[in-house]
mmCIF file of C-alpha atoms and ligand atoms in Angstrom:
data_model
loop_
_atom_site.group_PDB
_atom_site.id
_atom_site.type_symbol
_atom_site.label_atom_id
_atom_site.label_comp_id
_atom_site.label_asym_id
_atom_site.label_seq_id
_atom_site.Cartn_x
_atom_site.Cartn_y
_atom_site.Cartn_z
ATOM 1 C CA MET A 1 -126.138 50.234 95.651
ATOM 2 C CA ALA A 2 -124.177 50.477 98.099
ATOM 3 C CA LEU A 3 -119.945 51.546 98.995
ATOM 4 C CA LEU A 4 -119.145 49.398 101.276
ATOM 5 C CA LYS A 5 -116.100 49.280 103.655
ATOM 6 C CA ILE A 6 -112.319 48.678 102.569
ATOM 7 C CA VAL A 7 -110.388 46.815 105.571
ATOM 8 C CA HIS A 8 -106.636 47.914 105.504
ATOM 9 C CA TYR A 9 -103.412 44.993 106.650
ATOM 10 C CA PRO A 10 -103.470 43.740 109.152
ATOM 11 C CA GLU A 11 -106.990 42.920 110.098
ATOM 12 C CA SER A 12 -107.511 39.323 110.397
ATOM 13 C CA VAL A 13 -109.891 38.761 107.678
ATOM 14 C CA LEU A 14 -107.714 39.328 104.922
ATOM 15 C CA LEU A 15 -105.284 36.706 106.319
ATOM 16 C CA THR A 16 -108.125 34.326 106.372
ATOM 17 C CA VAL A 17 -108.968 31.623 103.778
ATOM 18 C CA GLY A 18 -112.250 32.756 102.319
ATOM 19 C CA LYS A 19 -115.058 30.672 102.081
ATOM 20 C CA PRO A 20 -116.413 28.740 98.791
ATOM 21 C CA VAL A 21 -119.201 30.624 97.711
ATOM 22 C CA GLU A 22 -122.522 27.716 97.448
ATOM 23 C CA GLU A 23 -125.242 30.169 96.677
ATOM 24 C CA PHE A 24 -126.292 31.831 93.300
ATOM 25 C CA ASP A 25 -128.894 34.008 94.609
ATOM 26 C CA GLU A 26 -129.609 37.787 94.614
ATOM 27 C CA ASP A 27 -127.582 38.454 97.670
ATOM 28 C CA LEU A 28 -124.761 37.419 96.010
ATOM 29 C CA LYS A 29 -125.949 39.576 92.765
ATOM 30 C CA LYS A 30 -126.003 42.565 95.279
ATOM 31 C CA LEU A 31 -122.807 41.920 96.965
ATOM 32 C CA ILE A 32 -120.832 41.657 93.388
ATOM 33 C CA GLU A 33 -122.937 45.178 92.263
ATOM 34 C CA ASP A 34 -121.894 46.677 95.827
ATOM 35 C CA MET A 35 -118.284 45.320 95.185
ATOM 36 C CA PHE A 36 -117.822 46.894 91.398
ATOM 37 C CA GLU A 37 -119.371 50.136 92.804
ATOM 38 C CA THR A 38 -116.930 50.278 95.892
ATOM 39 C CA MET A 39 -113.941 48.985 93.680
ATOM 40 C CA TYR A 40 -114.655 51.647 90.773
ATOM 41 C CA ASP A 41 -115.422 54.759 93.811
ATOM 42 C CA ALA A 42 -111.770 53.697 95.320
ATOM 43 C CA LYS A 43 -110.194 53.435 91.373
ATOM 44 C CA GLY A 44 -108.825 49.984 91.904
ATOM 45 C CA VAL A 45 -108.651 47.453 88.895
ATOM 46 C CA GLY A 46 -109.952 44.634 91.292
ATOM 47 C CA LEU A 47 -111.284 44.316 94.714
ATOM 48 C CA ALA A 48 -111.406 40.536 96.543
ATOM 49 C CA ALA A 49 -114.868 39.944 99.119
ATOM 50 C CA PRO A 50 -112.119 39.200 101.935
ATOM 51 C CA GLN A 51 -111.209 43.370 101.320
ATOM 52 C CA ILE A 52 -114.940 44.184 102.590
ATOM 53 C CA ALA A 53 -114.502 41.795 105.432
ATOM 54 C CA VAL A 54 -116.405 38.885 103.577
ATOM 55 C CA SER A 55 -114.659 35.903 104.294
ATOM 56 C CA GLN A 56 -115.653 34.712 101.209
ATOM 57 C CA ARG A 57 -113.628 33.152 97.747
ATOM 58 C CA LEU A 58 -114.642 35.866 94.903
ATOM 59 C CA PHE A 59 -114.064 39.339 93.381
ATOM 60 C CA VAL A 60 -114.109 41.499 90.691
ATOM 61 C CA MET A 61 -111.698 43.018 88.339
ATOM 62 C CA ASP A 62 -112.098 45.661 85.961
ATOM 63 C CA CYS A 63 -108.279 46.443 84.113
ATOM 64 C CA SER A 64 -109.687 48.563 81.625
ATOM 65 C CA GLY A 65 -110.740 51.407 84.712
ATOM 66 C CA GLY A 66 -113.925 51.033 83.834
ATOM 67 C CA GLU A 67 -113.343 52.045 79.876
ATOM 68 C CA ASP A 68 -113.981 48.636 78.823
ATOM 69 C CA GLU A 69 -117.264 46.919 79.639
ATOM 70 C CA THR A 70 -115.949 43.273 78.342
ATOM 71 C CA GLN A 71 -113.366 43.636 80.785
ATOM 72 C CA LYS A 72 -116.303 43.726 84.004
ATOM 73 C CA ILE A 73 -115.783 40.570 85.224
ATOM 74 C CA ALA A 74 -116.945 38.808 88.698
ATOM 75 C CA LEU A 75 -115.452 35.503 89.635
ATOM 76 C CA ILE A 76 -116.288 33.224 91.710
ATOM 77 C CA ASN A 77 -114.189 30.390 93.215
ATOM 78 C CA PRO A 78 -111.512 30.715 91.002
ATOM 79 C CA GLU A 79 -108.989 28.036 90.662
ATOM 80 C CA ILE A 80 -106.138 29.153 88.775
ATOM 81 C CA ILE A 81 -105.074 25.946 86.012
ATOM 82 C CA HIS A 82 -102.560 27.208 84.015
ATOM 83 C CA VAL A 83 -99.611 29.823 84.423
ATOM 84 C CA GLU A 84 -96.669 31.007 82.496
ATOM 85 C CA GLY A 85 -93.952 33.356 81.963
ATOM 86 C CA LYS A 86 -92.973 35.747 84.677
ATOM 87 C CA GLN A 87 -93.092 39.504 84.835
ATOM 88 C CA ILE A 88 -92.266 41.951 87.396
ATOM 89 C CA GLY A 89 -94.140 45.322 88.258
ATOM 90 C CA ASP A 90 -95.427 47.618 90.372
ATOM 91 C CA GLU A 91 -98.270 46.790 92.729
ATOM 92 C CA GLY A 92 -100.816 48.118 94.914
ATOM 93 C CA CYS A 93 -103.973 46.563 97.123
ATOM 94 C CA LEU A 94 -106.615 49.202 98.325
ATOM 95 C CA SER A 95 -106.082 47.224 101.721
ATOM 96 C CA PHE A 96 -102.476 48.732 101.715
ATOM 97 C CA PRO A 97 -103.419 52.223 101.164
ATOM 98 C CA GLY A 98 -100.284 53.973 99.650
ATOM 99 C CA LEU A 99 -98.230 51.446 99.128
ATOM 100 C CA TYR A 100 -96.681 50.132 95.688
ATOM 101 C CA GLN A 101 -93.945 47.517 95.380
ATOM 102 C CA LYS A 102 -92.657 45.815 92.730
ATOM 103 C CA VAL A 103 -93.662 42.143 92.583
ATOM 104 C CA GLN A 104 -93.079 38.965 90.316
ATOM 105 C CA ARG A 105 -95.789 37.180 88.901
ATOM 106 C CA ASN A 106 -96.743 34.868 86.094
ATOM 107 C CA LEU A 107 -97.045 36.678 82.408
ATOM 108 C CA ARG A 108 -99.811 34.510 81.728
ATOM 109 C CA THR A 109 -102.149 32.757 83.738
ATOM 110 C CA VAL A 110 -105.571 30.913 83.013
ATOM 111 C CA VAL A 111 -108.112 30.894 85.858
ATOM 112 C CA ARG A 112 -111.526 28.716 86.187
ATOM 113 C CA TYR A 113 -114.291 30.040 88.013
ATOM 114 C CA GLN A 114 -117.634 30.172 87.946
ATOM 115 C CA ASN A 115 -120.108 33.612 86.745
ATOM 116 C CA VAL A 116 -123.487 35.163 88.944
ATOM 117 C CA ARG A 117 -125.249 32.009 87.990
ATOM 118 C CA GLY A 118 -122.870 29.677 88.703
ATOM 119 C CA GLU A 119 -121.993 28.473 85.487
ATOM 120 C CA PHE A 120 -118.056 27.335 85.154
ATOM 121 C CA GLN A 121 -115.851 29.774 82.237
ATOM 122 C CA GLU A 122 -112.267 30.249 82.194
ATOM 123 C CA LEU A 123 -110.014 33.304 81.773
ATOM 124 C CA ASP A 124 -106.889 33.628 79.604
ATOM 125 C CA GLY A 125 -105.195 36.733 80.711
ATOM 126 C CA GLU A 126 -101.435 38.162 80.092
ATOM 127 C CA ASP A 127 -99.756 41.264 82.037
ATOM 128 C CA LEU A 128 -102.181 43.281 83.996
ATOM 129 C CA THR A 129 -105.500 40.849 83.456
ATOM 130 C CA ALA A 130 -102.558 37.823 84.928
ATOM 131 C CA ARG A 131 -101.390 40.481 87.365
ATOM 132 C CA CYS A 132 -104.406 41.111 88.512
ATOM 133 C CA VAL A 133 -106.066 37.842 89.135
ATOM 134 C CA LEU A 134 -103.116 35.944 90.393
ATOM 135 C CA HIS A 135 -102.882 38.834 93.390
ATOM 136 C CA GLU A 136 -106.424 38.755 93.524
ATOM 137 C CA THR A 137 -107.567 35.144 94.150
ATOM 138 C CA ASP A 138 -104.665 35.165 96.690
ATOM 139 C CA HIS A 139 -106.834 37.305 98.970
ATOM 140 C CA CYS A 140 -109.305 34.402 97.950
ATOM 141 C CA ASP A 141 -106.983 32.056 99.709
ATOM 142 C CA GLY A 142 -106.180 34.787 102.870
ATOM 143 C CA ILE A 143 -102.482 35.367 100.747
ATOM 144 C CA VAL A 144 -101.987 39.295 100.418
ATOM 145 C CA PHE A 145 -99.233 41.056 97.849
ATOM 146 C CA LEU A 146 -96.587 41.548 100.951
ATOM 147 C CA ASP A 147 -96.348 37.219 101.176
ATOM 148 C CA GLN A 148 -95.050 37.580 97.346
ATOM 149 C CA MET A 149 -92.599 40.200 97.692
ATOM 150 C CA THR A 150 -89.025 38.731 97.984
ATOM 151 C CA PHE A 151 -87.211 39.291 102.080
ATOM 152 C CA LEU A 152 -85.624 42.911 101.066
ATOM 153 C CA LYS A 153 -88.882 44.437 99.223
ATOM 154 C CA ARG A 154 -90.863 42.668 102.352
ATOM 155 C CA GLU A 155 -88.995 44.899 105.331
ATOM 156 C CA MET A 156 -88.860 48.071 103.236
ATOM 157 C CA ALA A 157 -92.452 48.119 102.918
ATOM 158 C CA LYS A 158 -93.135 46.761 106.574
ATOM 159 C CA ARG A 159 -91.070 50.207 107.296
ATOM 160 C CA LYS A 160 -93.337 52.074 104.763
ATOM 161 C CA ILE A 161 -96.386 50.677 106.389
ATOM 162 C CA LYS A 162 -95.263 51.887 109.753
ATOM 163 C CA LYS A 163 -94.580 55.915 108.749
ATOM 164 C CA LEU A 164 -98.201 55.693 106.715
ATOM 165 C CA GLN A 165 -99.962 54.196 109.810
ATOM 166 C CA LYS A 166 -98.348 57.183 111.877
ATOM 167 C CA THR A 167 -100.228 59.493 109.094
ATOM 168 C CA GLY A 168 -103.757 58.326 110.114
ATOM 169 C CA LYS A 169 -104.547 57.330 106.492
ATOM 170 C CA TRP A 170 -104.696 54.007 107.570
ATOM 171 C CA GLU A 171 -106.328 52.428 110.060
HETATM 172 NI NI1 NI B 1 -105.266 43.724 96.735
#
């Protein structure tokens, strides 16, 4: 396994719609293993392929932070098929190091996806799971959480990004 380099906003791959995954082969398995390792190393709960400069529609997530094996899931070609309710909460992103901002999301989502063998599955989740699924599916579509903020919060976030970039921690 290998740690992959996480790219930071405004890298263009983060703003590009990912290509659907068509080959469910050994290379895909290896990529997913490396993505899990990279996500756990960075203490994230989700990581999408565009964040490691691979412009494809897939992501890994584990909202338990490695505590519960059943929450360790790779979602390939995700499609949100149902949403309901609302939640507002702080959100962060490994491609925006040090930035946390309130974002409104749906409270519940049902996502249809393919697993590593190409089999279709559905995941019905609420709260943090729903937030993570929506955030990571957005990454697959070239959308970052900055795009989901209100105008005011987005302007605040942009100013904070500029400050963080000056510290040299954000390249
Ligand atoms: Ni993110």
